[in-house]
Tab-separated table of C-alpha atoms in Angstrom:
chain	number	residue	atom	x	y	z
H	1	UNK	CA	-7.925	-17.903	5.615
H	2	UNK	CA	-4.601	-17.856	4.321
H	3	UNK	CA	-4.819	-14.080	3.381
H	4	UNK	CA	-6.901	-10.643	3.653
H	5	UNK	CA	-10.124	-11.245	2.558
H	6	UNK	CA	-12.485	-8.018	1.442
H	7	UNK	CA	-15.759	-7.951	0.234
H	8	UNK	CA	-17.884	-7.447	-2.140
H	9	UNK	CA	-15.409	-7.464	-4.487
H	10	UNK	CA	-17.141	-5.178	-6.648
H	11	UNK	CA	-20.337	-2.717	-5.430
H	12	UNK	CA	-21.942	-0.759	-7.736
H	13	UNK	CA	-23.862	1.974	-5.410
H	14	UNK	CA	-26.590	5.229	-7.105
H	15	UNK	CA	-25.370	8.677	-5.751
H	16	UNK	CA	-26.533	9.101	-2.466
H	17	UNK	CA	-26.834	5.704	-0.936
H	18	UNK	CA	-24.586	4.292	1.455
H	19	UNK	CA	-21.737	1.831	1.312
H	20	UNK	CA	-20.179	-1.312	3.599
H	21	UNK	CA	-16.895	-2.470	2.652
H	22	UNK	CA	-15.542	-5.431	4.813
H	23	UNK	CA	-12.122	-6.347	5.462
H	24	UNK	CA	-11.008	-10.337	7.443
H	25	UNK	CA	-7.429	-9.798	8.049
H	26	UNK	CA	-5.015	-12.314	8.506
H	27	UNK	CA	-5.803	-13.901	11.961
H	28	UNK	CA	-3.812	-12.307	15.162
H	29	UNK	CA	-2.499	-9.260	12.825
H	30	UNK	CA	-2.721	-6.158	14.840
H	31	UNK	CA	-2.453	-3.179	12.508
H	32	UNK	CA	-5.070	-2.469	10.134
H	33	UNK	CA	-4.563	-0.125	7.336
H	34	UNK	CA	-7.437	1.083	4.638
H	35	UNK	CA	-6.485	2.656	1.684
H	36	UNK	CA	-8.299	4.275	-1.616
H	37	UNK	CA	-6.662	4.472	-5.118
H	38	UNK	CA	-8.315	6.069	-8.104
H	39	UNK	CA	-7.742	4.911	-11.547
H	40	UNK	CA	-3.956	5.027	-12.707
H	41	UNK	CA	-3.286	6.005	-8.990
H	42	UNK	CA	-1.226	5.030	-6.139
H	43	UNK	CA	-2.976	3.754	-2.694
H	44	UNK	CA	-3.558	6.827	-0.716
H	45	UNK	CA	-3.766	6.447	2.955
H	46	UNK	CA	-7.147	6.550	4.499
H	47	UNK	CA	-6.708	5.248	8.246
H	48	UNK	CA	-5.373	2.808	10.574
H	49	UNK	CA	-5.972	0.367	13.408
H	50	UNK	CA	-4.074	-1.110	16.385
H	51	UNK	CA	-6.475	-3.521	17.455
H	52	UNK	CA	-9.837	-1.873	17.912
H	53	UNK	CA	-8.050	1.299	18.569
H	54	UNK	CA	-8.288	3.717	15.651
H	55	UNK	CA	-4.689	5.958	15.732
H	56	UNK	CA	-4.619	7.546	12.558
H	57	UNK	CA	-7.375	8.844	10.873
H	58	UNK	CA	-5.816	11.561	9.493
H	59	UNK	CA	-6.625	10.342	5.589
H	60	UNK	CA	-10.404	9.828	5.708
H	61	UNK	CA	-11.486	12.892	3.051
H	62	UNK	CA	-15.004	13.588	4.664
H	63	UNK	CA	-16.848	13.138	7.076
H	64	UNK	CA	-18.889	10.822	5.004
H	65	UNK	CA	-15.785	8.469	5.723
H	66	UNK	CA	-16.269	6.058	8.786
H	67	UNK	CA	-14.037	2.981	9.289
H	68	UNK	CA	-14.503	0.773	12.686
H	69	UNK	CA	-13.003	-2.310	14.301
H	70	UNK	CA	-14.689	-3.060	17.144
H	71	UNK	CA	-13.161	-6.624	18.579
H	72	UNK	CA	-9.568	-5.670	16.901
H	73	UNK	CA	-10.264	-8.550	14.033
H	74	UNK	CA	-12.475	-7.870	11.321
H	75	UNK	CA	-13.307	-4.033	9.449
H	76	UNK	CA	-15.593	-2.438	8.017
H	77	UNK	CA	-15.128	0.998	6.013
H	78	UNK	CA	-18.356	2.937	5.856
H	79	UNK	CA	-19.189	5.281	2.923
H	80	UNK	CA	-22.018	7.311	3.508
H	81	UNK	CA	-24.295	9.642	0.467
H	82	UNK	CA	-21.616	8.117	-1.955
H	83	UNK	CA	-20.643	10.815	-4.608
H	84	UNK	CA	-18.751	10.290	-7.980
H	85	UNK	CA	-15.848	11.316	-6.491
H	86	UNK	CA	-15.921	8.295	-4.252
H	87	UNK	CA	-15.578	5.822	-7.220
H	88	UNK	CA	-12.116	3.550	-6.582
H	89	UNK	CA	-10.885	0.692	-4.917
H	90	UNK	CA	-10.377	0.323	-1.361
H	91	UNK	CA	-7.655	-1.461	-0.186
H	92	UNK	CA	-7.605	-3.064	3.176
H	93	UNK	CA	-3.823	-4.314	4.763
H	94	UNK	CA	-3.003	-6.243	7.618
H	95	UNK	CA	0.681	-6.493	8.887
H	96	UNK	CA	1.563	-8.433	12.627
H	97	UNK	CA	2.874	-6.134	14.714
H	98	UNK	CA	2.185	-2.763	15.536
H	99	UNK	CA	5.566	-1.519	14.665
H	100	UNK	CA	6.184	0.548	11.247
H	101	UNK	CA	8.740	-2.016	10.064
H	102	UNK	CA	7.186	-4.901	8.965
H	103	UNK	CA	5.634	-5.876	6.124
H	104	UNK	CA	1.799	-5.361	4.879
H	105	UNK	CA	-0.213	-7.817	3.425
H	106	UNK	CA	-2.785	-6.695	1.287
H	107	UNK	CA	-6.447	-8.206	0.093
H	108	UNK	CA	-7.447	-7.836	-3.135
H	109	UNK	CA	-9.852	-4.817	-2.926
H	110	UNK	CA	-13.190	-3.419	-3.484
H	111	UNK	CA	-14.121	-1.858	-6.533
H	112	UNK	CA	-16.787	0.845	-5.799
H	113	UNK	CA	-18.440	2.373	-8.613
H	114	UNK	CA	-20.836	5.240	-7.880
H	115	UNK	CA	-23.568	5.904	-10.558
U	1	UNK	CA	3.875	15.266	0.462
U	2	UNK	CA	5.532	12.672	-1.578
U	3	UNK	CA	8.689	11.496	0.405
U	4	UNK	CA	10.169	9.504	-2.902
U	5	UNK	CA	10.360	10.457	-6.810
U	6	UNK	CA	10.567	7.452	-9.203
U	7	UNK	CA	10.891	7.212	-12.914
U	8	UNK	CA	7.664	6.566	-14.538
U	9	UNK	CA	7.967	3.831	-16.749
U	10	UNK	CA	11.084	1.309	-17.732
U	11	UNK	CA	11.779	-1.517	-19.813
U	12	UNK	CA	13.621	-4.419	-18.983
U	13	UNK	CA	14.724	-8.030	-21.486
U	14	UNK	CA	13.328	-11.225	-19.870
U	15	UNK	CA	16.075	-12.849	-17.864
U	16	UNK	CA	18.078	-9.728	-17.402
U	17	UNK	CA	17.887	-7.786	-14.242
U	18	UNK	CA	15.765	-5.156	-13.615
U	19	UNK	CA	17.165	-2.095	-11.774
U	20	UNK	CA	14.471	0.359	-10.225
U	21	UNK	CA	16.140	3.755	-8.928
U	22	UNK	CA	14.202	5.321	-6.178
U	23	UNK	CA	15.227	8.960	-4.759
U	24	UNK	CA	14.390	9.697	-0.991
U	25	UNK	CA	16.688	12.862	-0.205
U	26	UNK	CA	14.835	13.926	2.453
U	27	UNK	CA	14.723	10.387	4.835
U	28	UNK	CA	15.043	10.764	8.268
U	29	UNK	CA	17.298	8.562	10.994
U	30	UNK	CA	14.673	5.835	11.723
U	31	UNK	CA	12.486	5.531	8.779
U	32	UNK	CA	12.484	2.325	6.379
U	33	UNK	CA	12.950	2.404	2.430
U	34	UNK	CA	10.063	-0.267	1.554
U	35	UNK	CA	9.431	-1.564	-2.082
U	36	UNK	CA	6.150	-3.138	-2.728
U	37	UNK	CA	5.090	-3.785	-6.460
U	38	UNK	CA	1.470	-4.205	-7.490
U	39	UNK	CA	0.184	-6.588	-10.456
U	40	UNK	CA	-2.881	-5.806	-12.637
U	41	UNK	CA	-5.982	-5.830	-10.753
U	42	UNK	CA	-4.574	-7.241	-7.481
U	43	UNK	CA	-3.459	-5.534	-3.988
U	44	UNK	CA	-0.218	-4.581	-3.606
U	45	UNK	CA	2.361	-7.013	-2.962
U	46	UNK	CA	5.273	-6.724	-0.173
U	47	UNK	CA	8.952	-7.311	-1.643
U	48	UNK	CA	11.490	-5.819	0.428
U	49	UNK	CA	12.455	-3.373	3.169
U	50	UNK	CA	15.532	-1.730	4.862
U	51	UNK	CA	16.951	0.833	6.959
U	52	UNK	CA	20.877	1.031	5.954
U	53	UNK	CA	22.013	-1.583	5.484
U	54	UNK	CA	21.622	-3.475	1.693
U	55	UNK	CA	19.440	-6.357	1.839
U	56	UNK	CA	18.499	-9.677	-0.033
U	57	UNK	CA	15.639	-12.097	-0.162
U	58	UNK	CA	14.278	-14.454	-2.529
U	59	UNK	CA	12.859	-12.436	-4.552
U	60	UNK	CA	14.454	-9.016	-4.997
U	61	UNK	CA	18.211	-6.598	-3.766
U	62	UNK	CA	17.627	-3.700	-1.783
U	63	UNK	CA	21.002	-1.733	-2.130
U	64	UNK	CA	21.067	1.786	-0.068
U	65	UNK	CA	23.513	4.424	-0.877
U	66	UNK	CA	25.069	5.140	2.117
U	67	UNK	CA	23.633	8.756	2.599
U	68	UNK	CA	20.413	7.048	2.713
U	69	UNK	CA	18.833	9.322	-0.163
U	70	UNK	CA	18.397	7.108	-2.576
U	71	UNK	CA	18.118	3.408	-3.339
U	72	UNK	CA	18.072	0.336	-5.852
U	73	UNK	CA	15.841	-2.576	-6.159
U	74	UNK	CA	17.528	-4.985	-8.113
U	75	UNK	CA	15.156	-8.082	-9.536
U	76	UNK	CA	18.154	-10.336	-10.705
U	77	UNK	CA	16.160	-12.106	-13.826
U	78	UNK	CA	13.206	-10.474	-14.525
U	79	UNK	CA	10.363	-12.468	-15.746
U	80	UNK	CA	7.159	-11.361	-17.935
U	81	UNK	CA	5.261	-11.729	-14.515
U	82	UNK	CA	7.225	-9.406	-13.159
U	83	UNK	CA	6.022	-6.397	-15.099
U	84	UNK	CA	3.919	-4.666	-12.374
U	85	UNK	CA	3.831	-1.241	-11.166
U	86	UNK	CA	6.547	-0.779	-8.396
U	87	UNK	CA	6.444	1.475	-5.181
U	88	UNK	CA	9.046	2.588	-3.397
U	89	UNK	CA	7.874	4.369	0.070
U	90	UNK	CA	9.510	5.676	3.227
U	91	UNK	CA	7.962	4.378	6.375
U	92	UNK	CA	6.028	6.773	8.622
U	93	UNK	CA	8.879	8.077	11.411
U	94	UNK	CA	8.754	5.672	14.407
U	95	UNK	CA	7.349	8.051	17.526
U	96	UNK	CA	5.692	10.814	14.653
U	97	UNK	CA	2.086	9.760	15.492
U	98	UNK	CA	1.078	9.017	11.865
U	99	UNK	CA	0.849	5.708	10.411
U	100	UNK	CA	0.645	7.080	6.773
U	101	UNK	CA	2.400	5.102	4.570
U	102	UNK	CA	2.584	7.298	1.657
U	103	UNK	CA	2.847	5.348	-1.928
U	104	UNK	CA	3.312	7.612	-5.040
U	105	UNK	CA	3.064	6.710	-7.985
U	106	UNK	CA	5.429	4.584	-8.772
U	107	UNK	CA	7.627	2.537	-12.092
U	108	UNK	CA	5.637	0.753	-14.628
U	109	UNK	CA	8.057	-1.819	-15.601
U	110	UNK	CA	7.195	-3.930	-18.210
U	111	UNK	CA	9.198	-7.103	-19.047
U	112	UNK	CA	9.643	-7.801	-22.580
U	113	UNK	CA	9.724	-11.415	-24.199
């Protein structure tokens, strides 16, 4: 595909149960980047990939939190006993290289609302 | 652990430029100044990046004082789709460990017909 694709685009998930958020970045991008913003927020940092390897996880807020990438392509961000608190959307980002200046590309999101 | 303040909100007169101040006093040597701008409902959207120098592409200025601590993106004609909430974020330090792009939150800037 021409861009980062996530999916669902919206979930709708009952206290408690657990979430699967997928990310297809662009093909042959090694860095991965996962963000969360609230309502009327600005992305906060989550975590980050380089290729399967996860280097940064430093913004996940629980332990609940559990992103992979296991063959250094597609991601999945793992949300597990979802709480209110958890309600946003996640951002996924894929830039080329693995060096900090170069540009992101970012999908469109998943909305996660937690009733 | 913001690294840049913006102004909220600004206004800006379709076809006249735009002029987005972002402060970043405390940027270090080898960290970018990165603007990305993010429409209604959609991802965030890449416009421009820099280290010193000032720097132009199709579709925005990036002028850097030349202390580094603060900067200007400059849309030359702004356009109603340009009205978008707009980031301005220092890079991670190259060699810190951390990846931790750090966005704020940002200038609404609405274009007016």
């Amino acid at each position: 595909g021409a861009g980062v694709s996530q999916s669902p685009r919206y979930k709708v998930a009952k206290r408690g149960q657990d979430v699967a958020l997928r990310c297809d970045p662009i093909s042959g991008h090694v860095s991965l980047f996962w963000y969360q913003q609230a309502l009327g927020q600005g992305p906060e940092f989550l975590t980050y990939f380089q290729n399967e390897a996860q280097l940064d996880k430093s913004g996940l807020p629980s332990d609940r939190f559990f992103a992979e990438r296991p063959e250094g392509s597609v991601s999945t961000l793992k949300i597990q006993r979802t709480q209110q608190e958890d309600s946003a959307v996640y951002l996924c980002a894929s830039s080329l290289g693995q060096e900090l200046n170069t540009e992101a590309f970012f999908g469109q999101g998943t909305r996660l609302t937690v009733v | 652990d913001a690294k840049t303040t913006q102004p909220p909100s600004m206004d800006c007169a379709e076809g006249r430029a735009a002029n987005l101040p972002c402060n970043h006093s405390t940027i270090s040597g080898n960290e970018y100044v990165y603007w990305y701008r993010q429409i209604h409902s959609q991802g965030p959207q890449y416009i421009i990046h820099g280290l010193k120098n000032n720097e132009t592409n199709e579709m925005a200025s990036l002028i850097i004082t030349e202390d580094r601590k603060s900067s200007t993106l400059i849309l030359p004609h702004a356009t109603l789709r340009d009205t978008a909430v707009y980031y301005c974020i220092v890079s991670p330090q190259i060699g810190s460990g951390t990846y931790k792009y750090i966005f704020g939150t940002g200038t609404r800037l609405k274009v007016l017909a």
